[in-house]
Coordinates of C-alpha atoms in Angstrom, one line a residue:
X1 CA 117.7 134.0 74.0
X2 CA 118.4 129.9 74.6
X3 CA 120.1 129.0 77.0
X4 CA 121.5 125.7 75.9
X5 CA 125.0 124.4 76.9
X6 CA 126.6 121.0 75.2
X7 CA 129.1 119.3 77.0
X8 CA 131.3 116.7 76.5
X9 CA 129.6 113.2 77.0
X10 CA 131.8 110.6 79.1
X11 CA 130.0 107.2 80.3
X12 CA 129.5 106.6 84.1
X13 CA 128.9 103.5 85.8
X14 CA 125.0 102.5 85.5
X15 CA 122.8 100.3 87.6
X16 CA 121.3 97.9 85.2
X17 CA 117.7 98.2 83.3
X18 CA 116.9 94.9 82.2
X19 CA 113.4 93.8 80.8
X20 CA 112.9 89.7 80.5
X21 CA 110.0 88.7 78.2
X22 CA 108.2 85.1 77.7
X23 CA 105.6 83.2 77.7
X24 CA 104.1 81.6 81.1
X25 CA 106.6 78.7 81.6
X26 CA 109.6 80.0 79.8
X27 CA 111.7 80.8 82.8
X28 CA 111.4 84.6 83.7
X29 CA 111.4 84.5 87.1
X30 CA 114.0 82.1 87.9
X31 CA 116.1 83.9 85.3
X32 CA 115.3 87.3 86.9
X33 CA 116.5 85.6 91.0
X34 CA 119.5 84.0 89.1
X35 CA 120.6 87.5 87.4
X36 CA 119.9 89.5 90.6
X37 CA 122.4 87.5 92.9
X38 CA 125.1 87.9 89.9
X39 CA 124.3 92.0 90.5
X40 CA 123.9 92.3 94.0
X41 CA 123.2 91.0 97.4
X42 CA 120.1 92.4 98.9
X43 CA 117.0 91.6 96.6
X44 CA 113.7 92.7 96.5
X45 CA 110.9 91.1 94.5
X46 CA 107.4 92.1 93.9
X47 CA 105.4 89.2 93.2
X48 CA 102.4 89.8 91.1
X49 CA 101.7 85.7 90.6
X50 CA 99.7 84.7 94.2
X51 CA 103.2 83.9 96.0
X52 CA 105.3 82.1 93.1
X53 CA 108.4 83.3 93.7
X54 CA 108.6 82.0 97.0
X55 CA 108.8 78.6 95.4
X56 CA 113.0 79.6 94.5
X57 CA 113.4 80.7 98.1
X58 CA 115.7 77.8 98.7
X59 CA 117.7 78.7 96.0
X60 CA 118.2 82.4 96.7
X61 CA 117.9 84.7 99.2
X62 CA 115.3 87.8 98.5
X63 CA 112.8 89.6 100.4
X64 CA 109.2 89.6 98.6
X65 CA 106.2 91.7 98.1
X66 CA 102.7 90.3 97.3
X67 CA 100.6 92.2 95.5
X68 CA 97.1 91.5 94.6
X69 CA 95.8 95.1 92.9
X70 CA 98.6 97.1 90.4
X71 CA 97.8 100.4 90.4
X72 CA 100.7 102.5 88.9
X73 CA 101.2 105.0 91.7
X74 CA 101.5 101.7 93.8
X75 CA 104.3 100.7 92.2
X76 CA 106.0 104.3 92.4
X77 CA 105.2 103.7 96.6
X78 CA 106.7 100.4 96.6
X79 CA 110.0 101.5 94.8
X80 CA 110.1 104.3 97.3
X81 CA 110.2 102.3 99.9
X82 CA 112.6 99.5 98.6
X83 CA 114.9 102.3 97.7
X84 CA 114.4 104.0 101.6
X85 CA 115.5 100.4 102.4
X86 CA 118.8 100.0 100.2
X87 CA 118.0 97.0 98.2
X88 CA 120.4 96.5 95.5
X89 CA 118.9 94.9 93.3
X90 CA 114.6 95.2 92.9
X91 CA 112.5 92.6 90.6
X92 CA 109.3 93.5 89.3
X93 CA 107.6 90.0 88.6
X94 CA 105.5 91.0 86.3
X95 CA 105.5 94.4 85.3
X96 CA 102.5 93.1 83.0
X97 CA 99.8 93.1 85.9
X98 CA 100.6 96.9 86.2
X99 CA 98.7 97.5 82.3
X100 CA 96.3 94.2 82.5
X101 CA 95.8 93.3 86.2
X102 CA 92.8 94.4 88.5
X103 CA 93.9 98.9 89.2
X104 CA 96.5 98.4 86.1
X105 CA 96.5 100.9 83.2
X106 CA 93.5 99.4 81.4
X107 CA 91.5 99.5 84.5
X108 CA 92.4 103.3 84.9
X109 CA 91.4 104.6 82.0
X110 CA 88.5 102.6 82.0
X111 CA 87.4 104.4 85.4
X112 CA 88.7 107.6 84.4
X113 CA 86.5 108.0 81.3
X114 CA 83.7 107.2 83.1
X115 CA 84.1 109.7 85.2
X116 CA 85.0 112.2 82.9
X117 CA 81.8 111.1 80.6
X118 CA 82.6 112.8 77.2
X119 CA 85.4 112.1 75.2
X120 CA 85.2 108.0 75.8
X121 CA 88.7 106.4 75.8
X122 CA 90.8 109.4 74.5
X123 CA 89.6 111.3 77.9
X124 CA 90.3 108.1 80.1
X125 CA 93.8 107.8 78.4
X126 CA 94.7 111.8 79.1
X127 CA 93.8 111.4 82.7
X128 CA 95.6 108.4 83.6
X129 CA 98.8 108.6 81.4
X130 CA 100.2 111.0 84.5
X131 CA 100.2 108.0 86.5
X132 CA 101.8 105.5 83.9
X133 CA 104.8 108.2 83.1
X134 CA 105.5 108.7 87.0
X135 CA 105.7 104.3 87.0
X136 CA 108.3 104.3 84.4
X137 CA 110.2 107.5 85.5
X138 CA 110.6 105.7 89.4
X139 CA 111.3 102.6 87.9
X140 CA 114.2 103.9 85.6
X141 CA 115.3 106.0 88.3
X142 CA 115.4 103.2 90.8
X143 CA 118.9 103.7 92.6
X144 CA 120.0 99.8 92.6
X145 CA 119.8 97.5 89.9
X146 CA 116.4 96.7 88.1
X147 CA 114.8 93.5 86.5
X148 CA 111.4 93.0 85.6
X149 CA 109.6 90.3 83.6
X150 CA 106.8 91.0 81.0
X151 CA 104.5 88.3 79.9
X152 CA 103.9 87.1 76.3
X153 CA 100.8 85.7 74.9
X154 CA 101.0 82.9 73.1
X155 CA 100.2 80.9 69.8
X156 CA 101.9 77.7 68.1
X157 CA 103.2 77.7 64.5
X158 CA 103.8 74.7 62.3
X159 CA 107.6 74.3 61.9
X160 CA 109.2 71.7 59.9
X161 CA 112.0 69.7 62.3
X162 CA 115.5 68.5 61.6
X163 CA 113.6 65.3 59.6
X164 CA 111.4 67.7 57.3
X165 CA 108.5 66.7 59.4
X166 CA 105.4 69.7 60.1
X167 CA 105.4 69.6 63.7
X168 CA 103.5 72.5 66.2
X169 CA 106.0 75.1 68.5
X170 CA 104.3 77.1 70.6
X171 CA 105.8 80.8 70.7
X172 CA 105.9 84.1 72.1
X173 CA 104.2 87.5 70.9
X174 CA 104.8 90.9 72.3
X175 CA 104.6 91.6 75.7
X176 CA 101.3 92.6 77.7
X177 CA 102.6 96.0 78.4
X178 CA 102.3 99.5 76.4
X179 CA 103.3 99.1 72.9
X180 CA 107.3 100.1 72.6
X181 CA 107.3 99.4 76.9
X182 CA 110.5 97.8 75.7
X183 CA 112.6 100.7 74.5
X184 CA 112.5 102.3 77.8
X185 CA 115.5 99.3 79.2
X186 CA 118.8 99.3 77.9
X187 CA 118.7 95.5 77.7
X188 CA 115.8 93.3 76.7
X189 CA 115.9 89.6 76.3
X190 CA 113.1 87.1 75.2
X191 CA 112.6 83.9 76.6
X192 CA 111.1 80.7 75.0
X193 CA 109.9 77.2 76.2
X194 CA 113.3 75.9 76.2
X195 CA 114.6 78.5 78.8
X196 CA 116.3 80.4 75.6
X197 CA 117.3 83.9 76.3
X198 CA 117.8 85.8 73.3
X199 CA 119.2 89.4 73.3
X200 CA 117.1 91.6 71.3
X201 CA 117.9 94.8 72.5
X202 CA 121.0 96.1 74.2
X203 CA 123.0 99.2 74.5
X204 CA 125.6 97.0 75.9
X205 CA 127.6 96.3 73.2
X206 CA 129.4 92.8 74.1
X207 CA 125.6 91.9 74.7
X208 CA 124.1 92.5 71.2
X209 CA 122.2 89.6 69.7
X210 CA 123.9 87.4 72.3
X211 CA 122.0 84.3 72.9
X212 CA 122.3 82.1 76.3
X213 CA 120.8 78.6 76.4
X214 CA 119.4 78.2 80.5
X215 CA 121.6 81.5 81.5
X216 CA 123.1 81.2 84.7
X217 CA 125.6 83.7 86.2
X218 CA 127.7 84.4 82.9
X219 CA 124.8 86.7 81.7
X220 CA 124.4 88.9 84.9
X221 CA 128.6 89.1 85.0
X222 CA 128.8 89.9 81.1
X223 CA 125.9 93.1 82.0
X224 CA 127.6 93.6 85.6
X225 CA 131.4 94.1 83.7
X226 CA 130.0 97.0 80.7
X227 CA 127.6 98.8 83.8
X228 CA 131.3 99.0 85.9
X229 CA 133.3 100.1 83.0
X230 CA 132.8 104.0 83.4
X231 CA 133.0 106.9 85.7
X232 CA 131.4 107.2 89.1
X233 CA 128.6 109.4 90.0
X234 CA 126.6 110.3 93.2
X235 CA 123.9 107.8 94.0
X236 CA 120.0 108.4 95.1
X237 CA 120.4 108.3 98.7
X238 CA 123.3 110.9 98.5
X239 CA 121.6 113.4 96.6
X240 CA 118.6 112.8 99.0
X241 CA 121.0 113.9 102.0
X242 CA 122.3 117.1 100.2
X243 CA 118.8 117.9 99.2
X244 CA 118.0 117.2 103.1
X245 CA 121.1 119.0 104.7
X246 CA 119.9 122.1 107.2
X247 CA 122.4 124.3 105.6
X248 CA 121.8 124.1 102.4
X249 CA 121.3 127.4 100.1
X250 CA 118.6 127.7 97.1
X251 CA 121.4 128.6 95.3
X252 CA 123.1 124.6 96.5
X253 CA 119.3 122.8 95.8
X254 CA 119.0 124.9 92.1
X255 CA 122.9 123.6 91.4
X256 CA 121.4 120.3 93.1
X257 CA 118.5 120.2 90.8
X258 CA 120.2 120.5 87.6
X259 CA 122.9 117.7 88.4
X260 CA 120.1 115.1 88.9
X261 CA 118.2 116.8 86.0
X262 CA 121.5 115.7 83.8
X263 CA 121.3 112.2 85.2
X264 CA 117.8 111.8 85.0
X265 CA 116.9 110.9 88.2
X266 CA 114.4 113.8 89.0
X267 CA 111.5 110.8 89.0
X268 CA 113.2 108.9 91.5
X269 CA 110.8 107.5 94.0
X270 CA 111.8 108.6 97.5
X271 CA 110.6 109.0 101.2
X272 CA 110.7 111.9 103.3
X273 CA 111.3 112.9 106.8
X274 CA 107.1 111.5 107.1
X275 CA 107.8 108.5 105.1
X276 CA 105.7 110.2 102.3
X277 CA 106.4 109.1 98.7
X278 CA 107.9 112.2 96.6
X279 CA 110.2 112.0 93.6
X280 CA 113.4 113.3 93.9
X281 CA 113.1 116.8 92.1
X282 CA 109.9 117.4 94.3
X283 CA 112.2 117.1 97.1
X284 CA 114.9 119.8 96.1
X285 CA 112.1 121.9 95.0
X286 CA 110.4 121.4 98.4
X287 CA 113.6 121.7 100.4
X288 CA 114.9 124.9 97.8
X289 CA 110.8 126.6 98.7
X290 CA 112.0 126.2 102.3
X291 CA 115.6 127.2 102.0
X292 CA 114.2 130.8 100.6
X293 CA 112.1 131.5 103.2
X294 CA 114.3 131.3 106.1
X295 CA 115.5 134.4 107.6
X296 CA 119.5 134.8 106.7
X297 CA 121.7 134.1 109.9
X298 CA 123.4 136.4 111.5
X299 CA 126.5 137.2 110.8
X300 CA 128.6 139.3 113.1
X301 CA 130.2 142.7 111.2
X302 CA 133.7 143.1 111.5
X303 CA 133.1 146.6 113.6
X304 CA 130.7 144.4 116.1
X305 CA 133.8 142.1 116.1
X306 CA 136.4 144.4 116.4
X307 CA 134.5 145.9 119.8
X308 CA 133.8 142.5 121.6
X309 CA 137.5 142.3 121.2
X310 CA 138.2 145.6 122.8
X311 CA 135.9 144.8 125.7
X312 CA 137.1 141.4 127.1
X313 CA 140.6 142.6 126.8
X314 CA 139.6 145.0 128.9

């Protein structure tokens, strides 16, 4: 028999997903800083470009990350950790070294099907897509707001100008992710040379097909005003605490469970009591494993109750 319950949907408040995407030059970064302080005031960046960021750092305030080797589960460490920390707003600058950069995707399934010897490729793809699926789950699931900038490759078309005259534009492809990376944020924007930022995705409707010439704050308060408009819900960190309190039941961690299974945060990257990286629904599962095997408290009988009573009146 299924056991499958529809409910009515309502819209709750959000923390943003936001994917920028451009060609080197086009303005990601600075874009990325200028949205984050519109969305928050603690920021985190993880700089993938030798130190580049750092450059903006007296024009905004934000803690940074270097990062010289990309391995996916890396990632999924870092977000733990920035999350343990309560940034509210974390910047992954570029989320394209994590697929192309030295321990990235390409690198891991290169390894992996060497190890694995038959099967070429396909084999290295089936052992390292775990990893890549566990990247984007903590990165979805990250408890603040979320930015990260995805490089283009690029090429130069002949364009005719406002005179008729063939002139060169150089111009973005897709990004140096996974193909359809993209799909996974509920607002993507593409960058060109001119600083253009052109909405090509959004599940924010006042957003749709907006474009912004050099962005500043309008574009992180239009996102900021549609993620508010909607109902509350409990945050990371609070449903770490009830998945950590002493007295909580199996019967509280399964209830536990399904709530964050309906708001899709069981990939959240967080830290236990050890500072080990876990996602959230290995946590309640942990704790709930725990929870059943402690011995039930005592709990005195009304007859026991009813004689103690007796006796010290006595």
């Amino acid at each position: 028999m299924n056991h499958f319950t529809f409910t009515t949907a309502t819209k709750e408040r959000a923390k943003a997903r936001i994917a920028l995407i451009g060609p080197t030059g086009s303005g990601k970064t600075y874009t990325a800083l200028l949205t984050a302080t519109g969305l928050g005031e603690r920021i985190a960046l993880v700089d993938t470009e030798h130190g580049s960021a750092a450059k903006y750092a007296d024009e905004f305030a934000f803690d940074t990350l270097p990062l010289t080797t990309f391995r996916p589960t890396t990632l999924v460490d870092v977000l733990a950790v920035a999350a343990h920390d309560g940034y509210d707003v974390m910047i992954i600058d570029s989320l394209s070294h994590f697929w192309s950069g030295a321990g990235g995707m390409l690198e891991q399934v290169d390894d992996a099907a060497k190890r694995v010897g038959s099967g070429g490729s396909f084999a290295g793809w089936k052992e390292a897509r775990p990893q890549e699926r566990a990247m984007i789950d903590a990165l979805l699931a990250y408890p603040g707001h979320l930015i990260v900038t995805m490089r283009t490759k690029t090429e130069y078309v002949v364009e005719a100008d406002e005179r008729g005259r063939k002139v060169p534009r150089k111009v973005g492809l897709k990004p140096e992710q996974r193909e359809g990376i993209e799909y996974e944020f509920d607002i993507v924007g593409d960058l060109d040379h001119e600083n253009t930022l052109v909405i090509s995705k959004s599940r924010a409707k006042p957003l749709s097909g907006a474009v912004f010439h050099k962005p500043g704050l309008e574009f992180a308060e239009a996102v900021f005003g549609w993620l508010e408009a909607g109902k509350p819900t409990p945050s990371v960190p609070e449903y770490v605490t009830a998945a950590t309190a002493p007295d909580a039941t199996p019967d509280d961690l399964r209830a536990l469970y399904e709530q964050v299974r309906r708001h899709n945060l069981l990939g959240a990257a967080v830290l236990d009591g050890d500072g080990e990286t876990h996602t959230l629904g290995e946590l309640i599962v942990r704790h709930g494993t725990a929870a059943r095997s402690r011995p039930p408290q005592d709990v005195p009988s009304r007859a026991g109750t009813e004689r103690r009573k007796k006796s010290e009146a006595v």
